[in-house]
mmCIF file of C-alpha atoms in Angstrom:
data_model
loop_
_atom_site.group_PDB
_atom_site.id
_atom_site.type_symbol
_atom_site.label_atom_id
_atom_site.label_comp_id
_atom_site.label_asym_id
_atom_site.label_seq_id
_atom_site.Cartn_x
_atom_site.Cartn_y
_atom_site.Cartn_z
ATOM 1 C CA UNK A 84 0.000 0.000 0.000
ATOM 2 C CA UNK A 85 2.758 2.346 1.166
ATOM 3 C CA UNK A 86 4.465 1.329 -2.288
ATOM 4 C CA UNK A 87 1.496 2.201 -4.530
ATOM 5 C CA UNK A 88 1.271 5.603 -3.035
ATOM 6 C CA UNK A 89 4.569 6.269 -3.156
ATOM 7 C CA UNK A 90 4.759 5.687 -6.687
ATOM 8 C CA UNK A 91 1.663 7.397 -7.411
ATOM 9 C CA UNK A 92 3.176 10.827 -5.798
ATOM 10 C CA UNK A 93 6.458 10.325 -7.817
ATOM 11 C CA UNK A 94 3.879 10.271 -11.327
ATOM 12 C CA UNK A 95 2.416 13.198 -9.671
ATOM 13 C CA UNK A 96 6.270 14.852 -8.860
ATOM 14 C CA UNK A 97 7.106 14.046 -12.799
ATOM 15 C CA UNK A 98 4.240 15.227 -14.129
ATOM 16 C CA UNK A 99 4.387 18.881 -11.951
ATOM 17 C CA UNK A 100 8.456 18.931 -12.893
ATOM 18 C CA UNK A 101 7.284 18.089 -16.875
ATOM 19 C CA UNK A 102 4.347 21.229 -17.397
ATOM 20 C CA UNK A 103 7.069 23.497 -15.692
ATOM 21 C CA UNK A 104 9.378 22.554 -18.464
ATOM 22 C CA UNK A 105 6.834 22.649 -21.029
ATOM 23 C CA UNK A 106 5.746 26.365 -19.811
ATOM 24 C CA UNK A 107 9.695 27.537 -19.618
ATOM 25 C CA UNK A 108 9.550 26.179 -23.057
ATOM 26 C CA UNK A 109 6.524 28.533 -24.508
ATOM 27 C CA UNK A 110 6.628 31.193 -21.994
ATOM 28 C CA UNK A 111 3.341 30.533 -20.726
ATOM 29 C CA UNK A 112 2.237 30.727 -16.667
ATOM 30 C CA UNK A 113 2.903 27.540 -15.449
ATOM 31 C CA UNK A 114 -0.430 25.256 -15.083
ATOM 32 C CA UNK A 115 -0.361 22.170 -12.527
ATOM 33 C CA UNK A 116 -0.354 18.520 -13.340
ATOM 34 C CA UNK A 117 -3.931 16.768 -14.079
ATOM 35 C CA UNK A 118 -5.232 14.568 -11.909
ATOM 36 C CA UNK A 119 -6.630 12.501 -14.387
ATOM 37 C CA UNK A 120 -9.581 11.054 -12.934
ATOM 38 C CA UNK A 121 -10.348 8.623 -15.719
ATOM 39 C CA UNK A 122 -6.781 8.425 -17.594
ATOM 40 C CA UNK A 123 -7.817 5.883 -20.514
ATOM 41 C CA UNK A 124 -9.645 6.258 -24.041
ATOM 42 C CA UNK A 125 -12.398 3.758 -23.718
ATOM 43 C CA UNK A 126 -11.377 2.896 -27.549
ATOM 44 C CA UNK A 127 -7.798 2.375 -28.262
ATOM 45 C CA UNK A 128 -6.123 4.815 -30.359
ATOM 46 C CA UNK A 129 -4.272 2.184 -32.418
ATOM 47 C CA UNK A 130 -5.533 -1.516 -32.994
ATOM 48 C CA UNK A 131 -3.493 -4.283 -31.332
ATOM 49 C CA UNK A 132 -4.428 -7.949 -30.976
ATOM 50 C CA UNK A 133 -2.448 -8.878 -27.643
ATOM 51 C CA UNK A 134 -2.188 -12.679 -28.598
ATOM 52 C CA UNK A 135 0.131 -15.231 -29.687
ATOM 53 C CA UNK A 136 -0.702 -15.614 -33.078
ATOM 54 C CA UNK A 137 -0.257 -11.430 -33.697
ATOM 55 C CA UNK A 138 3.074 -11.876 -32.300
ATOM 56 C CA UNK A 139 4.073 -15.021 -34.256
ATOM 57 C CA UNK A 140 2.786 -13.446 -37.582
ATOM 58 C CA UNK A 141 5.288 -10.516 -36.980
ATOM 59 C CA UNK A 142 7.741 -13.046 -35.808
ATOM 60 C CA UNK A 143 7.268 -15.007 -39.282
ATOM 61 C CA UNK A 144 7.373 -12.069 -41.400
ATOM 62 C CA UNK A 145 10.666 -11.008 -40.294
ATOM 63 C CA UNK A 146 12.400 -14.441 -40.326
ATOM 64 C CA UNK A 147 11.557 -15.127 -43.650
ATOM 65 C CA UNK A 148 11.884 -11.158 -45.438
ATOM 66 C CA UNK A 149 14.126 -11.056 -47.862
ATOM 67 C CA UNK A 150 15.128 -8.067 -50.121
ATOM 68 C CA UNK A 151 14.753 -8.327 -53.921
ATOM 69 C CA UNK A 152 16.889 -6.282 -55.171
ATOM 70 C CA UNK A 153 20.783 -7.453 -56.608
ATOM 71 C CA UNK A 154 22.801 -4.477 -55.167
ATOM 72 C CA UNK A 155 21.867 -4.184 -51.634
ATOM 73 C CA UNK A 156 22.088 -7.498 -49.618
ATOM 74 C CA UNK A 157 21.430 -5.887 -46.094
ATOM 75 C CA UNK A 158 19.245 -2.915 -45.180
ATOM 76 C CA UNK A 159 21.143 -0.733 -43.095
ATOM 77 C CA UNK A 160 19.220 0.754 -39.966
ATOM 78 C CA UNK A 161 21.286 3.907 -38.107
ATOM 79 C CA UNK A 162 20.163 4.217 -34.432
ATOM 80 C CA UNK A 163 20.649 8.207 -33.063
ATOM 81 C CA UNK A 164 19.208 9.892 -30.071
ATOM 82 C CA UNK A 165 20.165 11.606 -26.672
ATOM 83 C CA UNK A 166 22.637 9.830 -24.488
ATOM 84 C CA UNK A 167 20.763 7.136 -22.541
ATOM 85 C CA UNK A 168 17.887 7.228 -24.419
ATOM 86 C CA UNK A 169 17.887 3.114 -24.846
ATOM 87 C CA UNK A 170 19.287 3.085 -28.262
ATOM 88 C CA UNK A 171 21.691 -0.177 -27.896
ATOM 89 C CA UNK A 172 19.069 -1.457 -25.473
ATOM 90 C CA UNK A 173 16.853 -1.704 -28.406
ATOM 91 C CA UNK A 174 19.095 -3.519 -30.436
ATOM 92 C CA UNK A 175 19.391 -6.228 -27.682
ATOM 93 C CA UNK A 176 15.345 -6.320 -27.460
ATOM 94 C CA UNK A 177 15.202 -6.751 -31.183
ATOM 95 C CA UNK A 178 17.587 -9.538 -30.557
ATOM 96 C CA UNK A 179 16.060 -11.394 -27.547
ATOM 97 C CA UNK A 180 12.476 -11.147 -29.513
ATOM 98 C CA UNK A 181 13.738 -12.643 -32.403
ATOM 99 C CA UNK A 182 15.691 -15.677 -30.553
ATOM 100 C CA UNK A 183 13.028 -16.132 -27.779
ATOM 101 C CA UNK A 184 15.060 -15.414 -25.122
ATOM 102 C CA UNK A 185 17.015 -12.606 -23.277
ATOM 103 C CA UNK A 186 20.268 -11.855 -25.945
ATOM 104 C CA UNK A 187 22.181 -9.232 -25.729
ATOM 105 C CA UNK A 188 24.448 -7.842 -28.486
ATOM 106 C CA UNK A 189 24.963 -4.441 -28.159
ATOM 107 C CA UNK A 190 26.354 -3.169 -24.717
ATOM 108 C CA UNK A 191 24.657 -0.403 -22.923
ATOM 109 C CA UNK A 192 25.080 1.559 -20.066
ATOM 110 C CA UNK A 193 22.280 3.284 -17.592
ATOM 111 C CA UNK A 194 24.513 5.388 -15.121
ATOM 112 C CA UNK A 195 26.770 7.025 -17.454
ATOM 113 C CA UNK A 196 26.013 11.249 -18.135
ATOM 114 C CA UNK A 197 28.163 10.763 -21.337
ATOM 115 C CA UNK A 198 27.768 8.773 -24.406
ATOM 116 C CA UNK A 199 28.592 5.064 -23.213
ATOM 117 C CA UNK A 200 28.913 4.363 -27.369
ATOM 118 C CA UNK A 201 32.082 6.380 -28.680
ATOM 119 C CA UNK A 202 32.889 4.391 -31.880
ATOM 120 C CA UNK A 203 30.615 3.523 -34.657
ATOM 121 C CA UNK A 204 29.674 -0.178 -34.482
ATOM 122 C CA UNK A 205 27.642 -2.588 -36.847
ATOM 123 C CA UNK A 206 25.662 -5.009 -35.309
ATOM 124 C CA UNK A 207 24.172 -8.043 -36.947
ATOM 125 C CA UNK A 208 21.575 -10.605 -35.530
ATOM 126 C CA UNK A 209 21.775 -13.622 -36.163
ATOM 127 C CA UNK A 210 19.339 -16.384 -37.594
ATOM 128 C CA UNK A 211 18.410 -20.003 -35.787
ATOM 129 C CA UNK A 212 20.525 -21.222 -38.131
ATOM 130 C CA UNK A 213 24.509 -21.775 -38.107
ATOM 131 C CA UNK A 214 26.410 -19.020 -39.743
ATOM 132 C CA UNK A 215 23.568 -16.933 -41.342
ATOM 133 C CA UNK A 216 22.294 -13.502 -40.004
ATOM 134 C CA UNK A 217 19.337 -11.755 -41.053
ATOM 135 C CA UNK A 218 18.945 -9.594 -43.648
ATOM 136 C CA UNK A 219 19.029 -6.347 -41.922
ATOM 137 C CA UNK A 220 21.637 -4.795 -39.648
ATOM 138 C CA UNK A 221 21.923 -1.967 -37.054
ATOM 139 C CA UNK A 222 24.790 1.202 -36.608
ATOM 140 C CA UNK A 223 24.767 2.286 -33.602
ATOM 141 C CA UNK A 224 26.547 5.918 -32.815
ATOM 142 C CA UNK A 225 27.454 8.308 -29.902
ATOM 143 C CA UNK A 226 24.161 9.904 -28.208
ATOM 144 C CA UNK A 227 23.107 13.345 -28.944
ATOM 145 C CA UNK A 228 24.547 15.895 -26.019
ATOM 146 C CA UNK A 229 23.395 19.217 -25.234
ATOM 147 C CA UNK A 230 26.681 21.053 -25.834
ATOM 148 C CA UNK A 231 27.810 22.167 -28.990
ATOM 149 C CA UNK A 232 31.187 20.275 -28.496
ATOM 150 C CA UNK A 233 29.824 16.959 -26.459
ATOM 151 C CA UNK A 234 28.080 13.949 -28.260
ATOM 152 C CA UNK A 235 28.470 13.127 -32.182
ATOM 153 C CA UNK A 236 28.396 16.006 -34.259
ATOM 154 C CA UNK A 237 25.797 16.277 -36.528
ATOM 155 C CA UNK A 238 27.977 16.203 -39.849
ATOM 156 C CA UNK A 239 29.358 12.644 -38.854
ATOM 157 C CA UNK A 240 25.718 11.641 -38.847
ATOM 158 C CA UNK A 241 25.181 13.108 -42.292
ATOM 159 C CA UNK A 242 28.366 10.967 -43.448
ATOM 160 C CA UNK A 243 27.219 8.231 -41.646
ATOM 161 C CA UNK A 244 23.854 8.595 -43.698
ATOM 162 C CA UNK A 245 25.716 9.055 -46.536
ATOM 163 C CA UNK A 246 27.647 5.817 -45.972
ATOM 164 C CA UNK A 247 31.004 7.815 -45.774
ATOM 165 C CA UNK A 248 31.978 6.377 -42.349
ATOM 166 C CA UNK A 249 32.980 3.047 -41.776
ATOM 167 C CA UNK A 250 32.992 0.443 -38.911
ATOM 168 C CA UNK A 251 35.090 1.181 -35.958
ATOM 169 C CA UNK A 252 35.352 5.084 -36.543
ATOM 170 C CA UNK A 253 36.060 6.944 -32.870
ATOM 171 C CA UNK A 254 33.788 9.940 -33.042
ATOM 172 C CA UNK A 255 35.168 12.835 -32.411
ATOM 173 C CA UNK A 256 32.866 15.854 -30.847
ATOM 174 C CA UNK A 257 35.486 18.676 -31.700
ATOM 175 C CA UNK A 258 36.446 17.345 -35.269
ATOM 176 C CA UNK A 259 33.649 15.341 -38.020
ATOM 177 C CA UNK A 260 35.452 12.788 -39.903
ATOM 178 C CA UNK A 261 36.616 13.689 -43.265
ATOM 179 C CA UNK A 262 38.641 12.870 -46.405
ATOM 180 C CA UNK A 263 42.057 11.646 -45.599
ATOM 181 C CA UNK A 264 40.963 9.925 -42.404
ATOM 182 C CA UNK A 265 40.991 6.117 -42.463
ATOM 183 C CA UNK A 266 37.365 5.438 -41.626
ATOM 184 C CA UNK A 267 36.385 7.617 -44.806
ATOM 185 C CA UNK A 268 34.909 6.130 -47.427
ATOM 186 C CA UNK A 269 35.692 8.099 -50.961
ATOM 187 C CA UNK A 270 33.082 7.074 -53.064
ATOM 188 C CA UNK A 271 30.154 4.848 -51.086
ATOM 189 C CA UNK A 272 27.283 2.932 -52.778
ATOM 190 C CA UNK A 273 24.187 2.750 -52.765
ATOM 191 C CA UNK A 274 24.187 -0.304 -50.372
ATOM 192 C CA UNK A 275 26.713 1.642 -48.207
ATOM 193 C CA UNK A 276 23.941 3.734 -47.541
ATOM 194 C CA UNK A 277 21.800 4.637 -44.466
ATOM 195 C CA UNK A 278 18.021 2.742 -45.882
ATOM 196 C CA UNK A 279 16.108 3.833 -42.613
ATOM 197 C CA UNK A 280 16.383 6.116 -39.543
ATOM 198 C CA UNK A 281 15.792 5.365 -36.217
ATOM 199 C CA UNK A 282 15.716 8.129 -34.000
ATOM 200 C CA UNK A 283 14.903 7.025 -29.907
ATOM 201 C CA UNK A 284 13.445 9.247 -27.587
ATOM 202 C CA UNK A 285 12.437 8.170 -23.930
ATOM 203 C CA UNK A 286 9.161 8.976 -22.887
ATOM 204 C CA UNK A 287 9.444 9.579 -19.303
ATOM 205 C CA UNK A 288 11.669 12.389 -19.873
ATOM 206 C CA UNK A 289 10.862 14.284 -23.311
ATOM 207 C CA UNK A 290 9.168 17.355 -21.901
ATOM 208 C CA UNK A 291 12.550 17.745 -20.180
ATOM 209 C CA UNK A 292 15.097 17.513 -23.045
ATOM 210 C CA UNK A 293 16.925 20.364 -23.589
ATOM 211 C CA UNK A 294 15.980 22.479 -27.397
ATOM 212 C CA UNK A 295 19.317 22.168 -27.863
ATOM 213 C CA UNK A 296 19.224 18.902 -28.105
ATOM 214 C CA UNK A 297 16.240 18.493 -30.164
ATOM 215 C CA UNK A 298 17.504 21.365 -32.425
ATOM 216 C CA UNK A 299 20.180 18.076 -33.116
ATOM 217 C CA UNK A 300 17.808 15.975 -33.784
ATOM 218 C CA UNK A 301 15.582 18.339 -36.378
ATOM 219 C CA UNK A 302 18.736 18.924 -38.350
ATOM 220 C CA UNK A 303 19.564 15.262 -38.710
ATOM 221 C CA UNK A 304 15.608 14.850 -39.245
ATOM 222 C CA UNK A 305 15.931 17.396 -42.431
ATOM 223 C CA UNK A 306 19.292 15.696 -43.122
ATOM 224 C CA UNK A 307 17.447 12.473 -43.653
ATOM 225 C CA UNK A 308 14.584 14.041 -45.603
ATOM 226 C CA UNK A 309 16.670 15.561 -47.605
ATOM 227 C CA UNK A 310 18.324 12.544 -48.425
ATOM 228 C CA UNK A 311 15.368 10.513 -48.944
ATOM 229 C CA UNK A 312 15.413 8.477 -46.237
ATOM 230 C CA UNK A 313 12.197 7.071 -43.830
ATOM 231 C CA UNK A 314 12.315 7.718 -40.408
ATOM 232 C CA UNK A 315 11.181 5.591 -37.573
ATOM 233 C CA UNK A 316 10.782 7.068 -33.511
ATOM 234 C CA UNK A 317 11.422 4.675 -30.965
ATOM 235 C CA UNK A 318 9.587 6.400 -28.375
ATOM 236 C CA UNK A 319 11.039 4.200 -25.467
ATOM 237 C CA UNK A 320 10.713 4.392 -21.474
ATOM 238 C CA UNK A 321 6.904 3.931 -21.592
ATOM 239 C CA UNK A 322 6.596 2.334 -18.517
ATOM 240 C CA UNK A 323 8.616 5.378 -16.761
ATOM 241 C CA UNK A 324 5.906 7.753 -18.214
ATOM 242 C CA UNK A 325 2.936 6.326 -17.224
ATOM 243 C CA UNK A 326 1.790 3.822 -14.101
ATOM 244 C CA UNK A 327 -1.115 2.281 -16.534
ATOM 245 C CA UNK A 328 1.530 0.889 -18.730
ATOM 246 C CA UNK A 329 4.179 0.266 -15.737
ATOM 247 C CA UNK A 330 1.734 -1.996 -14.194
ATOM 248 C CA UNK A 331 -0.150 -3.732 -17.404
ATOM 249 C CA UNK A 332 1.641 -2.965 -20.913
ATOM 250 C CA UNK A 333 -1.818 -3.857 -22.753
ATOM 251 C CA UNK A 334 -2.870 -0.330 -21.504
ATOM 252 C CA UNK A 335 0.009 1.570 -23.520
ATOM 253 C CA UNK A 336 -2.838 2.459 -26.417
ATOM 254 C CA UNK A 337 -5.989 3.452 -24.180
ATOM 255 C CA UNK A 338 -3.104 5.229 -22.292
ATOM 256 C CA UNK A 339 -4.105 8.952 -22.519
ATOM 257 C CA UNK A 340 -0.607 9.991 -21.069
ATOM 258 C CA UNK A 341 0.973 7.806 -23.731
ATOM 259 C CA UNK A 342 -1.157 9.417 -26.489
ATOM 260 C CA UNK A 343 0.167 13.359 -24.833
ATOM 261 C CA UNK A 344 3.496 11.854 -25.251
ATOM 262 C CA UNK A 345 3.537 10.856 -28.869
ATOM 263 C CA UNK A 346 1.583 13.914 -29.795
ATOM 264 C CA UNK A 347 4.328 15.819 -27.849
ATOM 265 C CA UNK A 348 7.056 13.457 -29.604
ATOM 266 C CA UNK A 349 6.107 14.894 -33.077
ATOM 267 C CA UNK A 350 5.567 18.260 -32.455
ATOM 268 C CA UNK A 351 8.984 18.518 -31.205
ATOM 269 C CA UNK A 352 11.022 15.880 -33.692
ATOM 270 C CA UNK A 353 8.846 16.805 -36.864
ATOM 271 C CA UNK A 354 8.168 13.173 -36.679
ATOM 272 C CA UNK A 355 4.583 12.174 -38.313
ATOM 273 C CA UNK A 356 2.540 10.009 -35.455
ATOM 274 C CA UNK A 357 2.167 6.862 -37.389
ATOM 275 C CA UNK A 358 5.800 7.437 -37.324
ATOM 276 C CA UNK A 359 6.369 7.333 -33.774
ATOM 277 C CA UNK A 360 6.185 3.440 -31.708
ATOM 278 C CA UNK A 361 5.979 3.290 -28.263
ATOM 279 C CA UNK A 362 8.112 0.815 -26.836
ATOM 280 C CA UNK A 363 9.376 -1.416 -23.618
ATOM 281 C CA UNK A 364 12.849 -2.348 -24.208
ATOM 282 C CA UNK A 365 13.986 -5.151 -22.401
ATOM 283 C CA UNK A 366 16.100 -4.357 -19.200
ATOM 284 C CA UNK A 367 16.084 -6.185 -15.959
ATOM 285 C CA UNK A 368 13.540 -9.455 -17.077
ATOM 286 C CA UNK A 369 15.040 -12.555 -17.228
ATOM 287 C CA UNK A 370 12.458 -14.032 -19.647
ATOM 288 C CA UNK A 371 10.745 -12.949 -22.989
ATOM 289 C CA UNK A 372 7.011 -11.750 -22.481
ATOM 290 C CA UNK A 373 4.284 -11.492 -24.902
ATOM 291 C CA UNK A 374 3.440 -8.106 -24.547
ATOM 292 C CA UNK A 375 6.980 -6.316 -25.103
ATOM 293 C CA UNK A 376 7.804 -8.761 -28.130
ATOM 294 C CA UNK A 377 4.242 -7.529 -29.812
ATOM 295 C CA UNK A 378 5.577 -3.807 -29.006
ATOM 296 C CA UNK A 379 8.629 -4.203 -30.112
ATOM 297 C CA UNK A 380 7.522 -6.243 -33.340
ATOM 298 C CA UNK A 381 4.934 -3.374 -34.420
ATOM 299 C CA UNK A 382 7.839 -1.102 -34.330
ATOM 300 C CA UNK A 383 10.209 -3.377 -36.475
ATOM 301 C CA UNK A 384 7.880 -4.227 -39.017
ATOM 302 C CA UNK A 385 7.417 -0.928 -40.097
ATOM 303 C CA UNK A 386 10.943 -0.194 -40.022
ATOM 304 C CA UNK A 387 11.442 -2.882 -42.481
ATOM 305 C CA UNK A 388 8.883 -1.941 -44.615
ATOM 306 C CA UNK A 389 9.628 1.363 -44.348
ATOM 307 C CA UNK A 390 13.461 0.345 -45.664
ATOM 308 C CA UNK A 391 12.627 -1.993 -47.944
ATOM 309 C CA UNK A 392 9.764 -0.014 -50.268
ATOM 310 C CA UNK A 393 13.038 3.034 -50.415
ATOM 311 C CA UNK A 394 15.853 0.546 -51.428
ATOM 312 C CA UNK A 395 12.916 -1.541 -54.029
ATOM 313 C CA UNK A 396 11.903 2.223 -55.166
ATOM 314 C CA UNK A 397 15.603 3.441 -55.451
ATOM 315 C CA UNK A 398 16.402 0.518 -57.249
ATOM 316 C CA UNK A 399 13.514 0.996 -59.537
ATOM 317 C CA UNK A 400 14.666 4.617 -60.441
ATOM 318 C CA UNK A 401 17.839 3.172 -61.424
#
């Protein structure tokens, strides 16, 4: 009991702490937290069949995808975001959904106040059988910082789009990599390429990153627009934004604090919503569960779609 109410005052303390930043933000008096008397859509606000079979299906279509085109063998998937966010954490959940059972592949760190990632790293999953990996890999990069000379610097992530930067470069926050240097590759193709951003954003604490910060991630937003490339927001953290979803996941789409946080996700990324997945990476559990592989299967799917129809259409144009 003493628990429960505890917790319930610490929503209460995030939520107060979260409209302060949001009226700093717009320059408007400062309004208090809801008290949300009834805090779920009776409808939710995006379909989901929480079953076995819905989870399977996804788990079926991404075992057996393959990409028809000659050039590119591998759709390459670039993770960016503010430090701690939960980018390599949601390589690892990608992983343990897809092998039924906690993996982990990408190493992550939940104290640090610095990037914990320094180099750029490729990781690749592999299959349930010997010596084969999937089709699809994931670069992972130093987090977003709020200084101008902390975190990766927003012109490595254009190179890194552009394929120019290759596995094992150090990132350096004073210096983007450039011709001459080692790790820089001349004259990339097209399967060298960046086929899909993922950009991760935590939930719990969105309201109180810093504009500079998300001024970062705009630019590499327009970078990646420019470009040609889909996006994809991990909006992860759920669980840390909202005691619906900490206590039953299968609440995370009646979940009206969710829904405020997605909304709030686009209007500060430039993000579209049907963009945006909310998602429980996998962190302390021991075992796989239902409802965090379903999450986190709605979220790949569409990233593979989403890379897939641009390296089909690209290769159709040429």
């Amino acid at each position: 009991m003493d628990y429960c109410f505890l917790k319930f005052n610490l929503f209460l303390v995030i939520d107060n702490i979260e409209e302060m930043a949001k009226s700093f933000r717009h320059n408007e008096p400062r309004t208090p937290a809801r008290l949300l008397t009834n805090p779920e859509y009776e409808i939710p606000w995006r379909p989901v069949v929480w079953s076995k079979p819905t989870r399977d299906s996804m788990l079926r279509e991404l075992k057996t995808f393959e990409l028809k085109t000659s050039e590119v063998r591998s759709l390459k998937i670039l993770l960016h975001g503010p430090i701690g966010a939960g980018k390599s954490s949601f390589i690892n959940s990608v992983s343990t959904t897809l092998q039924g059972r906690i993996n982990v592949v990408a190493l992550a760190d939940n104290i640090a106040d610095t990037s914990f990632t320094t180099k750029l790293k490729i990781h690749r999953l592999k299959t349930e059988e010997p010596g084969r990996f999937y089709p699809f890999v994931f670069t992972d990069i130093m987090g977003l910082e709020e200084r101008y000379n902390k975190g990766v610097h927003t012109d490595d992530v254009l190179s890194v789009l552009r394929g120019e930067v290759k596995n094992g470069y150090f990132f350096n926050p004073h210096c983007p990599v450039a011709e001459g240097n080692p790790h820089f590759k001349d004259d990339p193709s097209f399967k060298d390429k960046v086929h899909c951003l993922v950009s991760v954003l935590p939930a719990n604490i969105i309201s109180l990153t810093s504009e500079e910060v998300m001024k970062k991630m705009r630019c590499v937003h327009k970078m990646a627009n420019d470009l040609g490339i889909p996006e994809v927001i991990i909006m992860s953290k759920v669980d840390l934004a909202c005691p619906l979803v900490a206590n039953n996941p299968r609440k995370i789409y009646t979940s009206k604090k969710i829904k405020d946080k997605l909304e709030e996700c686009s209007n500060r990324s430039g993000v579209p919503l049907h963009c945006i997945f909310p998602v429980k990476n996998y962190s302390e559990e021991t075992e796989t569960d239902l409802d965090k592989d379903i999450l986190i299967l709605k979220a790949m799917t569409h990233i593979i779609r989403s890379a897939s129809y641009y390296v089909e259409h690209q290769d159709y144009l040429h």
